Coordinates of C-alpha atoms in Angstrom, one line a residue:
M27 CA 0.0 0.7 0.0
N28 CA 1.7 3.2 -1.0
I29 CA 0.9 5.6 1.8
E30 CA 2.8 8.7 0.6
H31 CA 0.4 8.7 -2.9
Y32 CA -2.8 9.3 -1.3
I33 CA -1.4 11.5 0.9
S34 CA 0.3 13.7 -2.0
Q35 CA -3.0 13.0 -3.6
L36 CA -5.0 15.0 -0.1
L37 CA -2.3 17.9 -0.3
Y38 CA -4.1 19.3 -3.3
R39 CA -7.4 19.3 -1.2
Y40 CA -7.0 19.7 2.6
Q41 CA -4.6 22.0 4.9
C42 CA -3.9 18.8 7.2
V43 CA -3.6 15.2 6.4
T44 CA -2.1 13.2 9.3
V45 CA -0.8 9.9 9.4
P46 CA -2.1 8.1 12.4
G47 CA 0.5 7.4 15.3
F48 CA 3.9 9.1 12.7
G49 CA 2.7 13.1 12.2
A50 CA 0.9 15.2 9.9
F51 CA 1.9 16.9 6.6
L52 CA 0.7 20.6 6.3
T53 CA 0.2 22.9 3.5
E54 CA 0.5 27.0 3.9
T55 CA -0.5 29.5 1.0
V56 CA 2.2 31.8 0.0
S57 CA 1.4 34.9 -2.5
A58 CA 3.8 34.7 -6.0
S59 CA 7.0 36.1 -5.2
V60 CA 10.6 36.9 -7.4
N61 CA 13.9 36.6 -6.8
E62 CA 15.6 40.2 -7.1
T63 CA 18.6 38.9 -8.0
N64 CA 18.2 35.8 -11.2
H65 CA 14.9 38.0 -11.8
N66 CA 13.0 34.8 -11.1
F67 CA 9.7 34.5 -11.0
F68 CA 7.3 32.0 -8.7
P69 CA 3.8 31.3 -9.2
P70 CA 1.0 31.2 -5.8
K71 CA 1.7 28.0 -4.3
K72 CA 1.1 25.8 -1.4
V73 CA 4.7 24.9 1.1
V74 CA 4.6 22.4 2.6
S75 CA 5.2 20.9 6.1
F76 CA 5.8 18.4 8.9
N77 CA 4.2 18.4 12.3
S78 CA 5.4 15.1 14.8
H79 CA 3.1 16.3 17.1
I80 CA 0.3 15.9 15.0
K81 CA -0.9 12.0 15.2
N82 CA -4.3 11.3 16.5
N83 CA -6.5 9.9 13.4
D84 CA -9.0 12.1 11.7
G85 CA -10.1 9.6 9.5
L86 CA -9.3 11.5 6.2
L87 CA -5.9 9.3 5.1
A88 CA -7.5 6.1 5.9
N89 CA -11.0 6.9 4.3
H90 CA -9.7 8.0 1.1
I91 CA -7.0 4.6 0.6
A92 CA -10.1 2.6 1.7
Q93 CA -12.8 3.9 -1.1
A94 CA -8.9 4.0 -3.5
E95 CA -8.4 -0.2 -2.7
K96 CA -11.9 -1.0 -2.1
L97 CA -10.9 -2.1 1.2
S98 CA -12.6 -2.0 4.7
Y99 CA -11.8 0.9 6.8
D100 CA -10.0 -1.9 9.7
E101 CA -7.9 -3.2 7.0
V102 CA -6.7 0.2 6.1
V103 CA -6.3 1.2 9.4
S104 CA -3.5 -1.9 10.4
K105 CA -2.3 -1.9 7.4
M106 CA -1.2 2.3 7.8
E107 CA 0.3 0.6 11.7
S108 CA 2.3 -1.7 9.8
E109 CA 4.0 0.4 7.8
V110 CA 4.3 3.5 10.7
T111 CA 6.2 1.1 12.1
L112 CA 8.7 0.1 9.5
W113 CA 9.2 4.2 8.8
K114 CA 9.9 4.6 12.9
N115 CA 12.5 1.6 12.5
K116 CA 14.2 3.5 9.3
L117 CA 14.5 6.2 10.8
Q118 CA 15.8 5.1 14.3
N119 CA 19.1 3.0 11.9
R120 CA 19.2 6.7 10.6
D121 CA 17.8 6.0 6.9
F122 CA 15.7 9.2 5.2
L123 CA 12.2 8.6 4.3
I124 CA 12.1 10.1 0.8
F125 CA 8.2 10.2 -0.6
K126 CA 7.7 11.2 -3.6
N127 CA 6.8 14.4 -4.2
I128 CA 6.3 15.6 -0.6
G129 CA 9.8 15.4 0.5
L130 CA 12.6 13.4 2.7
L131 CA 12.4 13.3 6.4
K132 CA 15.1 12.1 9.0
L133 CA 16.3 12.4 12.2
N134 CA 18.5 15.1 13.6
S135 CA 20.8 14.9 16.7
E136 CA 18.5 15.3 19.0
N137 CA 16.2 12.7 17.3
N138 CA 13.7 14.8 16.4
I139 CA 12.0 14.3 12.8
V140 CA 13.0 17.0 10.4
F141 CA 11.5 17.6 7.1
E142 CA 12.8 19.0 4.2
G143 CA 10.2 19.7 1.2
Y144 CA 10.5 18.9 -2.3
N145 CA 9.8 22.6 -4.5
H146 CA 8.8 21.0 -7.5
T147 CA 5.4 20.2 -6.9
N148 CA 2.4 22.7 -6.0
Y149 CA -0.4 21.7 -4.6
L150 CA -2.6 25.1 -5.0
A151 CA -4.4 24.0 -7.4
E152 CA -5.3 27.9 -8.7
S153 CA -2.2 27.9 -10.2
F154 CA -2.5 24.6 -12.0
G155 CA -0.6 25.0 -15.2
L156 CA 1.3 28.3 -13.7
A157 CA 4.7 27.8 -13.6
S158 CA 8.2 29.6 -12.7
F159 CA 10.2 31.8 -15.1
V160 CA 13.0 34.0 -15.7
S161 CA 12.7 37.8 -17.2
P162 CA 15.6 39.8 -19.0
N163 CA 17.0 42.3 -17.2
V164 CA 15.0 45.4 -18.0
K165 CA 17.4 47.9 -18.3
R166 CA 16.2 51.4 -17.4
E167 CA 17.4 54.4 -19.1
V168 CA 17.1 57.8 -17.4
L169 CA 16.5 60.1 -19.6
K170 CA 18.2 62.8 -18.9
T171 CA 16.3 67.0 -20.0
L172 CA 19.3 69.2 -20.5
V173 CA 18.0 72.9 -20.8
T174 CA 20.4 75.3 -23.1
E175 CA 20.3 78.8 -22.3
E176 CA 21.2 80.6 -25.1
S177 CA 22.1 84.0 -24.9
E178 CA 22.3 85.9 -28.3
K179 CA 24.7 89.1 -27.6
I180 CA 24.5 91.6 -30.1
A181 CA 26.9 93.8 -30.0
I182 CA 26.5 97.6 -31.7
D183 CA 29.8 99.4 -32.9
T184 CA 29.1 103.2 -32.8
E185 CA 31.2 105.2 -35.2
V186 CA 32.3 108.5 -34.2
I187 CA 32.5 110.2 -37.1
T188 CA 34.3 113.6 -36.5
L189 CA 33.5 116.3 -38.8
E190 CA 35.7 119.0 -39.1
T191 CA 34.1 122.2 -40.1
R192 CA 35.4 126.3 -39.6
R193 CA 31.6 126.6 -39.2
S194 CA 28.1 125.2 -38.4
N195 CA 26.5 124.2 -40.3
P196 CA 22.6 123.3 -39.9
F197 CA 22.1 120.6 -42.1
V198 CA 24.7 118.4 -41.2
T199 CA 23.7 119.2 -37.4
F200 CA 20.6 117.9 -38.5
V201 CA 21.5 114.6 -39.7
K202 CA 23.8 113.9 -36.8
Y203 CA 20.8 114.2 -34.5
A204 CA 18.5 112.2 -36.7
A205 CA 20.8 109.2 -36.6
V206 CA 20.9 109.8 -32.7
I207 CA 17.5 109.2 -32.8
T208 CA 17.5 106.2 -35.1
V209 CA 19.5 104.3 -33.1
S210 CA 18.1 104.6 -29.9
L211 CA 14.7 104.4 -32.0
G212 CA 16.1 100.6 -33.0
A213 CA 17.3 99.7 -29.5
T214 CA 13.5 100.5 -28.2
A215 CA 11.8 98.7 -30.8
F216 CA 14.8 95.9 -30.5
G217 CA 13.9 96.1 -26.5
Y218 CA 9.9 96.0 -26.7
V219 CA 9.9 92.8 -29.2
G220 CA 12.2 91.3 -26.9
Y221 CA 9.7 92.2 -23.6
I222 CA 6.5 91.3 -26.5
D223 CA 8.8 87.9 -26.5
Q224 CA 9.0 87.5 -22.8
Q225 CA 5.6 87.9 -22.7
E226 CA 4.0 85.7 -24.8
Q227 CA 6.9 82.8 -23.1
A228 CA 5.0 84.0 -20.0
E229 CA 1.6 83.3 -21.1
T230 CA 2.2 79.9 -22.5
L231 CA 4.0 78.3 -20.0
L232 CA 0.9 79.8 -17.9
V233 CA -1.6 77.9 -20.3
Q234 CA 0.4 75.0 -20.4
A235 CA 0.1 74.5 -17.0
Q236 CA -3.7 75.1 -16.5
V237 CA -4.1 72.5 -19.7
Q238 CA -1.9 69.8 -17.5
K239 CA -3.9 70.5 -14.0
E240 CA -7.3 70.1 -16.0
V241 CA -5.7 67.0 -17.6
Q242 CA -4.3 65.7 -14.2
S243 CA -7.8 66.6 -13.1
K244 CA -9.6 64.4 -15.3
L245 CA -7.1 61.6 -14.9
Q246 CA -8.0 61.4 -11.2
E247 CA -11.6 61.5 -12.0
A248 CA -11.4 58.7 -14.5
T249 CA -9.4 56.1 -11.9
F250 CA -12.4 56.5 -9.5
F251 CA -14.9 52.9 -9.9
I252 CA -17.4 55.7 -10.7
A253 CA -17.5 58.9 -13.1
N254 CA -18.9 61.9 -11.0
P255 CA -22.7 61.7 -11.1
V256 CA -25.0 64.5 -11.7
N257 CA -27.7 63.9 -9.1
D258 CA -26.4 64.9 -5.6
A259 CA -28.7 62.3 -4.2
V260 CA -26.6 59.9 -5.5
A261 CA -23.1 61.6 -5.2
N262 CA -21.8 58.8 -2.2
P263 CA -20.9 55.4 -4.0
E264 CA -21.1 53.6 -0.9
L265 CA -24.9 53.5 -0.9
N266 CA -25.3 51.9 -3.7
Y267 CA -21.9 49.5 -3.0
D268 CA -21.3 47.0 -0.6
F269 CA -17.9 46.4 1.3
H270 CA -17.1 42.4 2.0
I271 CA -13.6 41.1 3.7
V272 CA -12.9 38.2 1.3
S273 CA -11.3 35.6 3.5
G274 CA -10.5 33.4 0.1
S275 CA -12.5 32.5 -3.4
F276 CA -12.7 28.5 -4.6
R277 CA -14.1 27.0 -7.2
R278 CA -15.7 24.4 -5.5
I279 CA -19.0 25.3 -3.2
K280 CA -17.5 22.3 -1.1
N281 CA -14.6 23.9 0.1
A282 CA -16.2 27.4 0.5
N283 CA -18.4 25.9 2.4
K284 CA -15.8 24.1 4.1
S285 CA -14.2 27.5 5.1
L286 CA -17.6 29.1 6.0
Q287 CA -17.8 27.1 9.0
E288 CA -14.3 27.5 10.0
L289 CA -15.3 31.4 10.4
N290 CA -18.2 30.7 11.6
Q291 CA -16.1 28.8 14.8
K292 CA -14.4 31.3 15.2
G293 CA -16.9 33.8 15.4
F294 CA -16.9 35.4 12.0
N295 CA -20.4 36.8 10.9
S296 CA -19.6 35.1 7.5
S297 CA -21.3 34.5 3.7
V298 CA -20.5 32.4 0.1
I299 CA -20.9 35.4 -2.3
T300 CA -21.4 33.8 -6.0
R301 CA -19.3 36.0 -8.2
E302 CA -19.9 36.3 -11.8
D303 CA -16.6 34.6 -12.4
G304 CA -17.8 31.3 -11.1
L305 CA -16.2 31.7 -8.0
F306 CA -17.7 31.5 -4.4
S307 CA -16.3 33.8 -2.4
V308 CA -15.9 33.2 1.5
V309 CA -15.6 36.6 2.9
Y310 CA -15.5 37.7 7.0
G311 CA -18.7 39.9 6.8
T312 CA -20.0 42.7 4.8
Y313 CA -20.1 46.7 5.5
T314 CA -22.1 49.5 3.8
S315 CA -18.9 52.4 4.5
Q316 CA -15.2 52.5 3.3
A317 CA -14.2 53.3 6.8
E318 CA -15.7 50.7 8.2
A319 CA -14.3 48.1 6.0
D320 CA -11.0 50.0 6.4
A321 CA -10.9 48.6 9.7
A322 CA -12.4 45.4 9.9
L323 CA -9.4 44.6 7.2
L324 CA -6.7 45.9 9.3
K325 CA -7.6 44.3 12.1
I326 CA -7.9 40.7 10.5
Q327 CA -4.6 41.3 7.8
T328 CA -3.4 41.7 11.6
Q329 CA -5.0 39.5 13.5
E330 CA -6.0 36.5 11.2
N331 CA -5.2 36.9 7.6
K332 CA -3.1 38.8 6.3
E333 CA -4.6 37.8 2.4
A334 CA -7.6 39.2 3.1
W335 CA -8.9 41.7 0.5
I336 CA -12.0 44.1 0.2
L337 CA -13.9 42.6 -2.3
L338 CA -17.1 46.0 -4.0
L339 CA -20.3 44.8 -5.8
E340 CA -23.2 46.7 -6.1
K341 CA -26.6 46.2 -3.7
K342 CA -28.8 44.2 -5.4

């Protein structure tokens, strides 16, 4: 009787599989992770551990084997006791127990059972078909904006012409003053044109800033889950939505009901929600306001389940 094969089957469906008189294999769900050193991405998975202090027969493994091999419950229990005796003798002789797709068991210097789990088998059914992968290193180039301020200096060389005359000529005097006035007007016009250019640049920057501010405002409105309503009576989205704190989602209602019973035993006002995607979500509780849901979520993540999250559904 290949007990390890049936243990492996049950680990996909249950969090604890106990071998009577020997110990229990436990599973814990961990989130997706990434190794920043080699850029290796890992999907969500179940991590298997072993506890030698849980030895009581809960009937799960024995019933499963009895159905699979068409034996009576008592026959299976008797064969399991014999197999466990062989396991213990093998460990006392400092040999290893190797369970296929599960892990390795051995005794340490203090005669305690040490378990080393295998990582190549993922017992999380929701991650079926997902494998780890290595992503190429992404080289991010920082774009540097070089702002070049070019200042054009226009040097006006004024040539001084000395007119040597023995007597004052009114026409020459008029030409001299006219030249001075022309140069002054040209400088004034040049300065005025520069002033106009600066004003236009300032106004352009102001318009761009206003446009950017308007775009950001529209983007912030678009990221909300509903648009700003016209009617003030429904301006608060909390009036139309319920906030559910989710413990877990299951594809089978049987597993969802089992999780529901566990939460109810802990004192939660739990329920099961059937979602449009076909999953059954088990929730700790339902709240009518975002503030209440956030406060309850923080408490649950701290004391109960760090993977809990809020599901927002429209009221029916």
